[in-house]
Coordinates of C-alpha atoms in Angstrom, one line a residue:
Chain A
M1 CA 83.8 96.0 112.8
T2 CA 84.1 98.9 115.1
G3 CA 81.2 101.1 116.2
P4 CA 80.9 104.6 117.7
F5 CA 82.3 105.3 121.2
A6 CA 80.7 107.0 124.1
T7 CA 84.1 108.3 125.2
Q8 CA 86.9 109.7 123.0
P9 CA 90.1 107.9 123.2
G10 CA 92.1 111.1 123.6
P11 CA 94.7 111.8 126.3
V12 CA 93.5 112.2 129.9
P13 CA 93.9 115.8 131.1
V14 CA 96.1 116.4 134.2
L15 CA 95.0 119.4 136.2
V16 CA 97.2 121.3 138.6
L17 CA 95.5 122.2 141.9
G18 CA 98.0 124.1 144.0
D19 CA 100.9 121.7 144.3
V20 CA 98.6 118.7 143.6
L21 CA 98.1 117.0 140.3
L22 CA 94.5 116.0 139.8
V23 CA 93.6 113.4 137.2
T24 CA 89.9 112.6 136.5
L25 CA 89.3 109.4 134.7
Q26 CA 85.9 109.1 132.9
G27 CA 84.1 106.3 131.2
D28 CA 86.0 103.6 129.3
L29 CA 89.7 104.3 129.2
H30 CA 91.6 102.8 126.3
D31 CA 94.8 100.9 127.1
T32 CA 96.9 103.3 125.1
A33 CA 95.4 106.3 126.9
A34 CA 96.1 104.7 130.2
E35 CA 99.7 104.0 129.3
R36 CA 100.1 107.6 128.0
L37 CA 98.7 108.9 131.3
Q38 CA 101.2 106.9 133.3
Q39 CA 104.1 108.4 131.3
D40 CA 102.5 111.8 131.6
I41 CA 102.2 111.9 135.3
T42 CA 105.7 110.6 136.0
Q43 CA 107.0 113.2 133.6
R44 CA 105.1 116.0 135.2
I45 CA 106.3 115.0 138.7
A46 CA 109.9 114.7 137.6
S47 CA 110.0 118.0 135.6
S48 CA 108.0 120.1 137.9
P49 CA 110.0 123.1 139.1
A50 CA 108.4 123.1 142.6
P51 CA 108.0 119.7 144.4
V52 CA 104.6 118.1 143.7
G53 CA 102.6 117.6 146.9
G54 CA 100.7 114.7 145.7
V55 CA 98.7 113.0 142.9
V56 CA 94.9 112.5 143.2
I57 CA 93.3 110.1 140.7
D58 CA 89.6 110.5 140.7
I59 CA 88.0 107.3 139.4
S60 CA 84.4 108.0 140.5
G61 CA 83.4 108.1 136.8
V62 CA 85.0 104.7 136.0
E63 CA 82.7 101.8 135.5
I64 CA 85.3 99.0 135.4
V65 CA 88.9 98.5 136.5
D66 CA 90.4 95.4 135.1
S67 CA 93.9 94.0 135.9
F68 CA 95.4 96.1 133.2
L69 CA 94.1 99.4 134.5
G70 CA 94.8 98.2 138.1
R71 CA 98.4 97.6 137.2
I72 CA 98.7 101.0 135.6
L73 CA 97.3 102.7 138.7
A74 CA 99.6 100.7 141.0
E75 CA 102.6 101.6 138.8
I76 CA 101.7 105.3 138.8
A77 CA 101.7 105.2 142.6
A78 CA 104.9 103.3 142.7
S79 CA 106.8 105.6 140.4
A80 CA 105.4 108.7 142.1
R81 CA 106.6 107.2 145.4
L82 CA 110.1 106.9 144.0
L83 CA 109.9 110.6 143.2
A84 CA 108.8 111.3 146.8
T85 CA 105.2 111.9 145.9
R86 CA 102.1 110.4 147.4
T87 CA 99.2 109.1 145.2
V88 CA 95.6 108.8 146.4
L89 CA 93.0 106.9 144.5
A90 CA 89.7 108.6 145.0
G91 CA 86.0 107.7 144.5
M92 CA 86.1 104.1 143.6
R93 CA 82.5 102.8 143.1
P94 CA 81.3 99.9 145.3
S95 CA 80.7 97.6 142.3
V96 CA 84.3 98.3 141.1
A97 CA 85.7 97.6 144.6
I98 CA 83.8 94.3 144.9
T99 CA 85.0 93.2 141.5
L100 CA 88.7 94.1 142.1
V101 CA 88.7 92.1 145.4
E102 CA 87.2 89.1 143.7
L103 CA 89.7 89.5 140.9
G104 CA 92.4 89.4 143.6
L105 CA 93.6 92.9 143.2
T106 CA 93.6 94.6 146.6
M107 CA 96.3 97.2 145.7
P108 CA 97.9 97.1 149.1
G109 CA 100.4 99.9 148.3
L110 CA 97.8 102.4 147.3
D111 CA 96.2 105.2 149.4
T112 CA 92.5 105.5 148.9
A113 CA 89.9 108.1 149.7
L114 CA 86.1 108.3 149.3
D115 CA 86.2 111.4 147.1
V116 CA 88.5 114.1 145.8
E117 CA 87.9 116.3 148.8
R118 CA 88.9 113.6 151.2
A119 CA 91.9 112.8 149.0
L120 CA 93.1 116.4 149.2
S121 CA 92.7 116.5 153.0
L122 CA 94.6 113.3 153.2
L123 CA 97.5 115.0 151.3
G124 CA 97.3 117.8 153.9
H125 CA 95.3 120.2 151.7
P126 CA 92.0 120.7 153.4
S127 CA 89.7 122.4 150.9
P128 CA 88.4 125.6 152.5
A129 CA 84.8 124.8 151.8
A130 CA 84.9 121.5 153.6
P131 CA 84.3 121.5 157.4
T132 CA 86.7 119.0 158.8
T133 CA 85.6 119.1 162.4
H134 CA 82.5 117.4 163.6
P135 CA 79.7 120.0 163.9
E136 CA 78.5 118.6 167.2
E137 CA 81.9 118.8 168.8
G138 CA 82.0 122.5 169.8
A139 CA 84.4 123.7 172.4
Chain B
M17 CA 46.1 42.1 108.2
Q18 CA 49.4 42.5 109.9
V19 CA 50.4 46.0 110.7
A20 CA 53.6 47.1 112.4
E21 CA 52.9 48.1 115.9
H22 CA 54.3 51.6 115.8
E23 CA 52.3 52.3 112.6
T24 CA 49.1 51.5 114.5
A25 CA 50.2 53.8 117.3
L26 CA 50.8 56.6 114.9
D27 CA 47.4 56.0 113.3
V28 CA 45.7 56.2 116.7
T29 CA 47.4 59.5 117.7
R30 CA 46.6 60.9 114.3
E31 CA 43.0 59.9 114.7
L32 CA 43.0 61.5 118.2
S33 CA 44.6 64.6 116.7
D34 CA 41.8 64.8 114.0
F35 CA 39.2 64.3 116.7
L36 CA 40.6 67.2 118.8
E37 CA 40.7 69.5 115.9
R38 CA 37.2 68.6 114.8
R39 CA 35.7 69.0 118.3
R40 CA 37.9 72.0 119.2
E41 CA 34.9 74.3 119.8
Q42 CA 32.9 71.9 122.0
I43 CA 35.9 70.9 124.1
A44 CA 36.9 74.6 124.6
Q45 CA 33.3 75.4 125.6
R46 CA 33.3 72.6 128.2
W47 CA 36.7 73.4 129.5
A48 CA 35.9 77.0 129.9
E49 CA 33.5 75.9 132.7
A50 CA 36.3 74.1 134.5
S51 CA 37.6 75.9 137.7
L52 CA 41.2 75.9 136.4
F53 CA 40.3 78.2 133.5
R54 CA 37.5 80.1 135.2
A55 CA 39.7 81.2 138.1
V56 CA 42.2 82.7 135.8
F57 CA 40.0 84.3 133.1
T58 CA 37.5 85.8 135.5
V59 CA 36.6 88.8 133.4
S60 CA 35.5 87.4 130.1
R61 CA 34.3 83.9 129.2
D62 CA 35.4 84.5 125.6
E63 CA 38.9 84.8 126.8
A64 CA 38.7 81.6 128.7
V65 CA 37.3 79.8 125.6
E66 CA 40.2 81.2 123.6
A67 CA 42.7 80.0 126.2
C68 CA 41.1 76.6 126.1
K69 CA 41.3 76.5 122.3
A70 CA 45.0 77.2 122.5
V71 CA 45.5 74.2 124.8
V72 CA 43.3 72.0 122.6
D73 CA 45.4 73.1 119.6
A74 CA 48.6 72.3 121.5
L75 CA 47.3 68.8 122.4
A76 CA 46.3 68.2 118.8
E77 CA 49.7 69.1 117.6
V78 CA 51.5 66.9 120.1
A79 CA 49.2 64.0 119.2
R80 CA 49.9 64.5 115.5
G81 CA 53.6 64.4 116.3
G82 CA 52.9 60.8 117.5
R83 CA 54.5 61.2 120.9
P84 CA 51.7 61.9 123.4
E85 CA 54.1 61.0 126.3
D86 CA 56.8 63.6 125.4
L87 CA 57.0 66.4 127.9
R88 CA 59.4 68.3 125.6
A89 CA 57.1 68.0 122.4
P90 CA 57.3 71.3 120.6
G91 CA 53.5 71.5 120.6
F92 CA 53.5 72.4 124.2
D93 CA 55.8 75.4 123.7
S94 CA 53.0 77.7 122.6
V95 CA 50.9 77.1 125.7
R96 CA 53.7 76.6 128.3
E97 CA 53.6 80.3 129.4
Q98 CA 49.8 80.3 129.6
L99 CA 49.7 77.1 131.6
G100 CA 52.4 78.6 133.9
R101 CA 50.3 81.7 134.5
M102 CA 47.3 79.6 135.3
A103 CA 49.2 77.3 137.7
A104 CA 50.8 80.4 139.3
S105 CA 47.4 82.0 139.9
R106 CA 46.1 78.8 141.4
A107 CA 49.2 78.5 143.6
K108 CA 48.7 82.1 144.8
A109 CA 45.1 81.2 145.7
G110 CA 46.5 78.7 148.1
Y111 CA 46.2 75.5 146.0
T112 CA 48.8 72.8 146.5
P113 CA 50.6 71.4 143.5
S114 CA 48.6 68.1 143.8
Q115 CA 45.3 70.0 143.8
I116 CA 46.4 71.8 140.7
A117 CA 47.4 68.5 139.1
G118 CA 44.0 67.2 140.0
E119 CA 42.3 70.0 138.2
V120 CA 44.3 69.4 135.1
A121 CA 43.4 65.7 135.3
G122 CA 39.8 66.8 135.5
L123 CA 40.1 68.2 132.0
R124 CA 40.1 64.6 130.6
E125 CA 36.5 63.7 131.5
P126 CA 34.7 66.2 129.2
V127 CA 36.9 65.1 126.3
T128 CA 36.4 61.4 127.0
S129 CA 32.7 61.7 126.8
L130 CA 32.9 63.5 123.4
L131 CA 35.4 60.9 122.3
R132 CA 33.1 58.0 123.2
A133 CA 30.2 59.6 121.4
E134 CA 32.2 59.2 118.2
Y135 CA 31.9 55.5 118.3
D136 CA 28.7 53.5 118.1
D137 CA 30.2 50.5 119.9
P138 CA 32.1 51.3 123.1
A139 CA 34.0 48.1 122.8
D140 CA 35.5 49.2 119.4
P141 CA 39.2 48.6 119.8
R142 CA 39.8 52.0 118.0
A143 CA 37.7 53.7 120.6
Q144 CA 39.7 52.1 123.4
A145 CA 43.0 52.9 121.8
N146 CA 42.0 56.5 121.4
E147 CA 40.9 56.8 125.0
I148 CA 44.2 55.4 126.2
A149 CA 46.1 57.8 124.0
L150 CA 44.0 60.7 125.3
T151 CA 44.7 59.6 128.9
I152 CA 48.5 59.6 128.2
L153 CA 48.2 63.0 126.5
I154 CA 46.3 64.6 129.4
G155 CA 48.8 62.9 131.8
T156 CA 51.6 64.6 129.9
L157 CA 49.8 67.9 130.0
R158 CA 49.5 67.5 133.8
L159 CA 53.3 67.0 134.0
V160 CA 53.9 70.1 131.9
V161 CA 51.7 72.1 134.3
M162 CA 53.4 70.5 137.3
E163 CA 56.7 71.6 135.9
T164 CA 55.7 75.2 135.6
T165 CA 54.2 75.0 139.1
V166 CA 57.5 73.9 140.5
D167 CA 59.4 76.6 138.6
A168 CA 57.0 79.2 139.9
G169 CA 57.4 77.9 143.4
E170 CA 61.2 78.1 143.1
E171 CA 60.9 81.6 141.8
L172 CA 58.8 82.5 144.8
I173 CA 61.2 80.9 147.2
A174 CA 64.1 82.7 145.6
R175 CA 62.3 86.1 145.9
Q176 CA 61.4 85.5 149.5
R177 CA 65.0 84.4 150.3
Q178 CA 66.3 87.6 148.7
Q179 CA 63.9 89.8 150.7
L180 CA 64.8 88.0 153.9
L181 CA 68.5 88.5 153.2
E182 CA 68.0 92.2 152.7
V183 CA 65.8 92.7 155.7
A184 CA 68.3 90.8 157.9
T185 CA 71.1 93.1 156.9
P186 CA 70.5 96.6 158.2
V187 CA 73.3 99.1 158.0
I188 CA 73.2 101.6 160.9
R189 CA 74.8 105.0 161.0
L190 CA 76.4 105.2 164.5
W191 CA 78.0 108.6 164.2
D192 CA 78.9 111.1 161.6
G193 CA 81.2 109.1 159.3
V194 CA 80.8 105.8 161.1
V195 CA 78.5 103.0 159.9
A196 CA 77.9 99.6 161.4
V197 CA 76.3 96.4 160.3
P198 CA 75.4 93.9 163.1
L199 CA 75.6 90.4 161.6
I200 CA 73.2 87.9 162.9
G201 CA 73.0 84.3 161.8
T202 CA 75.0 82.2 159.4
L203 CA 77.2 84.1 157.0
D204 CA 77.0 82.1 153.7
S205 CA 78.1 83.4 150.3
A206 CA 74.8 84.9 149.2
R207 CA 74.4 86.6 152.6
S208 CA 77.9 88.0 152.7
Q209 CA 77.6 89.3 149.2
I210 CA 74.6 91.4 150.3
V211 CA 76.3 92.5 153.5
M212 CA 79.2 93.7 151.4
E213 CA 77.1 95.5 148.9
S214 CA 74.9 97.2 151.5
L215 CA 77.9 98.2 153.6
L216 CA 79.7 99.7 150.7
E217 CA 76.6 101.6 149.5
A218 CA 76.2 103.0 153.0
I219 CA 79.9 104.1 153.0
V220 CA 79.1 106.2 149.9
D221 CA 75.8 107.5 151.1
Q222 CA 77.1 108.4 154.6
R223 CA 80.5 109.4 153.4
A224 CA 81.8 107.1 156.1
R225 CA 85.4 106.8 157.0
Y226 CA 84.8 103.8 159.3
A227 CA 82.7 100.8 158.9
I228 CA 82.1 98.3 161.7
L229 CA 81.2 94.7 161.1
D230 CA 79.8 93.3 164.3
I231 CA 79.8 89.5 164.4
T232 CA 78.4 89.1 167.9
G233 CA 75.4 87.3 166.4
V234 CA 77.4 85.0 164.1
P235 CA 77.4 81.5 165.6
T236 CA 80.6 80.2 164.0
V237 CA 83.6 81.6 162.1
D238 CA 85.2 79.2 159.7
S239 CA 87.8 79.9 157.1
L240 CA 85.0 80.7 154.5
V241 CA 83.4 83.3 156.8
A242 CA 86.8 84.7 157.6
Q243 CA 87.4 85.0 153.8
H244 CA 84.1 86.9 153.3
L245 CA 85.0 89.3 156.1
M246 CA 88.5 89.9 154.6
K247 CA 87.0 90.6 151.2
T248 CA 84.6 93.1 152.7
V249 CA 87.4 94.8 154.5
A250 CA 89.5 94.9 151.4
A251 CA 86.7 96.4 149.3
A252 CA 85.9 99.1 151.8
R253 CA 89.6 100.0 151.9
L254 CA 89.7 100.4 148.2
M255 CA 86.9 102.9 148.5
G256 CA 88.8 104.8 151.2
A257 CA 87.1 103.5 154.4
E258 CA 88.5 101.5 157.2
C259 CA 86.7 98.4 158.6
I260 CA 86.7 97.3 162.1
V261 CA 85.5 93.8 163.0
S262 CA 83.9 93.7 166.5
G263 CA 82.1 91.2 168.6
I264 CA 84.6 88.3 168.4
R265 CA 83.5 86.1 171.3
P266 CA 86.2 84.2 173.2
A267 CA 85.1 80.9 171.7
I268 CA 85.3 82.3 168.2
A269 CA 88.7 83.9 168.9
Q270 CA 89.9 80.4 169.9
T271 CA 88.5 78.8 166.7
I272 CA 90.2 81.5 164.6
V273 CA 93.5 80.8 166.2
Q274 CA 93.1 77.0 166.1
L275 CA 92.1 77.0 162.5
G276 CA 95.2 79.1 161.7
I277 CA 93.1 81.7 160.0
D278 CA 95.1 84.9 159.5
L279 CA 92.8 87.9 159.7
G280 CA 95.9 89.8 158.5
T281 CA 95.8 93.5 159.0
I282 CA 92.1 93.7 160.0
I283 CA 91.4 95.8 163.0
T284 CA 89.5 93.9 165.6
R285 CA 87.8 95.0 168.8
A286 CA 85.9 93.0 171.5
G287 CA 82.7 94.8 171.4
L288 CA 80.7 97.2 169.2
S289 CA 81.3 100.0 171.7
D290 CA 85.0 99.4 171.6
A291 CA 84.9 99.6 167.8
L292 CA 83.0 102.9 167.9
A293 CA 85.4 104.3 170.5
Y294 CA 88.3 103.4 168.2
A295 CA 86.6 105.0 165.2
L296 CA 85.9 108.2 167.2
S297 CA 89.3 108.5 168.7
Q298 CA 90.9 108.0 165.2
Q299 CA 88.9 111.0 164.1
G300 CA 90.1 113.0 167.1
I301 CA 86.6 113.0 168.6
V302 CA 86.5 112.7 172.4
V303 CA 83.4 111.8 174.2
S304 CA 83.5 112.7 177.8
P305 CA 80.9 113.1 180.6
R306 CA 79.4 116.6 180.8
P307 CA 81.1 118.5 183.7
A308 CA 78.7 119.1 186.6
M309 CA 77.2 122.6 186.1
G310 CA 76.5 124.7 189.2
G311 CA 76.4 121.6 191.3
N312 CA 72.7 120.9 190.5
A313 CA 73.3 117.7 188.6
R314 CA 70.8 115.1 189.7
Chain C
M6 CA 63.8 99.5 127.3
H7 CA 63.6 95.8 127.4
A8 CA 64.6 94.3 124.1
P9 CA 66.4 91.0 124.5
F10 CA 67.9 89.9 121.3
V11 CA 67.5 86.4 120.0
S12 CA 70.5 85.6 118.0
A13 CA 74.2 85.3 118.7
T14 CA 76.4 88.4 118.1
R15 CA 79.9 88.2 116.8
L16 CA 82.4 90.9 117.5
S17 CA 85.9 91.0 116.2
I18 CA 88.8 91.7 118.6
G19 CA 91.7 93.2 116.6
S20 CA 92.7 96.4 118.3
D21 CA 92.7 98.5 121.5
A22 CA 89.5 100.2 120.4
D23 CA 87.8 96.9 119.8
L24 CA 88.3 96.0 123.5
A25 CA 86.3 99.1 124.5
W26 CA 83.6 98.3 121.9
V27 CA 83.3 94.7 123.2
R28 CA 83.0 95.9 126.8
Q29 CA 80.3 98.4 125.8
Q30 CA 78.3 95.8 123.9
V31 CA 78.5 93.2 126.7
R32 CA 77.5 95.9 129.3
Q33 CA 74.4 96.8 127.2
A34 CA 73.4 93.2 126.6
A35 CA 73.8 92.4 130.3
A36 CA 71.8 95.4 131.4
A37 CA 69.0 94.5 128.9
L38 CA 68.9 91.0 130.3
G39 CA 68.4 92.3 133.8
F40 CA 71.9 91.7 135.3
G41 CA 72.4 93.8 138.5
L42 CA 75.0 96.5 138.6
V43 CA 77.6 94.4 140.6
Q44 CA 77.1 91.4 138.4
Q45 CA 77.4 93.6 135.3
T46 CA 80.6 95.0 136.5
K47 CA 82.0 91.6 137.3
L48 CA 81.0 90.2 133.9
V49 CA 82.3 93.2 131.9
T50 CA 85.6 93.1 133.9
A51 CA 86.0 89.4 133.0
V52 CA 85.2 90.2 129.4
S53 CA 87.9 92.9 129.4
E54 CA 90.5 90.4 130.8
L55 CA 89.6 87.7 128.3
A56 CA 89.3 90.0 125.3
R57 CA 92.7 91.4 126.1
N58 CA 94.1 87.9 126.3
T59 CA 92.6 87.2 122.8
L60 CA 94.3 90.4 121.5
V61 CA 97.6 90.2 123.2
H62 CA 98.3 86.5 123.5
G63 CA 96.2 85.2 120.6
G64 CA 97.1 87.9 118.1
G65 CA 93.4 88.9 117.8
G66 CA 90.3 86.9 117.2
H67 CA 86.6 87.3 118.0
M68 CA 84.0 87.2 120.7
E69 CA 80.7 85.5 120.3
M70 CA 77.9 86.6 122.6
T71 CA 74.8 84.4 123.0
P72 CA 71.8 85.1 125.3
L73 CA 70.7 82.1 127.3
A74 CA 67.3 81.1 128.6
E75 CA 66.8 78.0 130.7
G76 CA 63.6 77.6 132.6
N77 CA 63.3 80.7 134.7
R78 CA 66.9 81.7 134.3
V79 CA 68.3 84.1 131.8
G80 CA 72.0 84.6 131.1
L81 CA 74.7 85.3 128.7
R82 CA 77.4 83.1 127.2
L83 CA 80.5 84.6 125.8
S84 CA 83.2 82.8 123.8
F85 CA 86.6 84.3 123.1
V86 CA 88.2 82.6 120.1
D87 CA 91.7 83.1 118.7
R88 CA 94.0 81.2 116.3
G89 CA 97.1 82.1 118.2
P90 CA 99.9 79.9 119.6
G91 CA 97.7 78.4 122.2
I92 CA 98.5 77.7 125.9
R93 CA 101.1 75.0 126.5
D94 CA 100.4 74.5 130.2
L95 CA 96.7 75.2 131.1
E96 CA 97.1 74.5 134.7
L97 CA 100.0 76.8 135.1
A98 CA 98.2 79.5 133.1
M99 CA 95.2 79.3 135.4
T100 CA 97.5 79.9 138.5
D101 CA 97.1 83.2 140.3
G102 CA 100.0 85.4 139.6
Y103 CA 101.4 83.5 136.6
T104 CA 102.1 85.8 133.7
T105 CA 103.8 85.8 130.4
G106 CA 102.4 89.1 129.2
G107 CA 103.9 91.5 131.8
G108 CA 100.5 91.8 133.6
L109 CA 99.6 90.9 137.1
G110 CA 98.7 87.3 136.2
K111 CA 95.1 87.7 137.3
G112 CA 93.6 87.6 133.8
L113 CA 92.5 84.0 133.6
S114 CA 92.4 82.9 137.2
G115 CA 90.7 86.2 138.2
S116 CA 88.0 86.2 135.5
K117 CA 87.1 82.7 136.4
R118 CA 86.2 84.0 139.9
L119 CA 84.0 86.7 138.4
V120 CA 81.6 84.5 136.5
A121 CA 79.4 81.4 137.1
E122 CA 80.8 79.2 134.4
F123 CA 84.3 79.1 132.9
A124 CA 85.8 76.7 130.3
I125 CA 89.0 76.8 128.4
D126 CA 90.1 74.9 125.4
S127 CA 93.6 75.4 124.0
R128 CA 95.8 73.5 121.6
P129 CA 99.4 74.5 121.1
G130 CA 99.7 75.9 117.5
E131 CA 96.0 76.0 116.9
G132 CA 94.6 78.6 119.2
T133 CA 92.5 79.1 122.3
T134 CA 88.8 79.3 123.1
V135 CA 87.7 80.6 126.5
T136 CA 83.9 80.3 127.2
I137 CA 82.2 82.0 130.1
A138 CA 78.6 82.1 131.1
D139 CA 76.8 84.0 133.8
W140 CA 73.2 83.9 135.0
V141 CA 71.0 86.7 136.3
S142 CA 70.9 86.0 140.0
G143 CA 67.9 86.5 142.2
V144 CA 64.5 87.0 140.6
P145 CA 64.2 87.5 136.9
S146 CA 62.3 90.6 135.9
P147 CA 58.6 89.9 135.3
R148 CA 57.9 88.8 131.8
A149 CA 55.9 91.1 129.6
G150 CA 52.3 90.1 129.5
A151 CA 52.3 88.2 132.8
S152 CA 49.4 89.0 135.0

């Protein structure tokens, strides 16, 4: 018996932000949706007319990452790398990070950032609103 | 007349059970005067009497079941929580477990005098058998109370331990984007779990890029402690922050090498200030002495 | 709202969508019992691993969820039952990195590290049952009615 779901199992939207692809994962991601996302991103990078500057995957809205989703994320990053594109995983919650480490998934090949803003600046795209220099460090 | 022994025993406990039910009101009235009940039900005497009746009923049920010595008799279930509450409030008032046990044992006397009054001849074997059964029953009640007292004590210890752990693990903001946790004392599993959680929470709250784990105050680093440190570093990295372990004293450095512990790719620095200097320089922040202005520097 | 249920709950595991449903139900139960956020996350992650094993390797099955109370502790026991081919070499299957399903090989060994108790029973040709249990750590929330 299957009940109602808080999240719809539809495809995950991929936003284009300048030359960066931004993917925001929310709630409970179904396995098929995760697999579709993996194909989607690789496709987008490969077929993009202009080179893609990077992929940011925002997982701040994700409550759990198990080994399946962990593998999908690592594979997205690996295939993007083959296409000369860097992937940054942004906004992992502390509880998720602790669990992944205990599970034995430390994702060594993956770049990480505290949030999307930091991820963008890591990719060389400082968002104009964000002050990147220390306020107390005037000339 | 020859009667099987266990049948006699069952007769006795049944008789005791009947007695407890018959004298329920009187026993409850007498118990309500006892310090054990009075101290808990301070507001209303009626409440105390009701609580006493619940205990009498429980004892009657246990006696009817024929096993007055059974701690796990279902009859006790209905009063277990109430007894626990009573024991806990006595414990809070500073009573030791043995004092509480003494108070429970004191409940026997009022019942015994009522029981004796039932028989014309105090030497009646039925009277004596009933009194023995009652003694056993109250003894069991005492054990049930003791058990809840011990449980309450364990709960208190667990709570205090938890509070101590949290107090002993302050996360300090050293600079914009740099947090540090000075670890003092032994780093066991429970402790390192809390260290990890508070450090990761601080990384989110302070939007920290660098987190410093200072182990100057940690007496020994064995492979288990090293494993805890590496887990914390790995979790922080998953969140997008870099960890620096500082305060590795020479003796600890030697142990780490001798044990063959591989701290892997963890960034280490001798002291907390070295770690901070590293975190700042990585962010392009230079701290330099203020140039003397107008030559009037004192 | 604090409404601990008393009886065991049985949820079937037959599809991708069931995995999400099972995760959601365990999350709610764990939260109601007073599990902290990190413990909830570990437990639900372990559930996700094991439920997926039931689906992928066992060809589907069910999960049984039972709330536990023992003295001052409360907890949750979860059993994952399938009638699939079973596991031939349990020791090997519990090894970190060992995989037959194309995953990372962290499912069984990893979920064992996430919970307090872990037991596995498997017979080739008959199926597999994995049972885990976890207890609310620290201080249980004060019981209703306590002074």
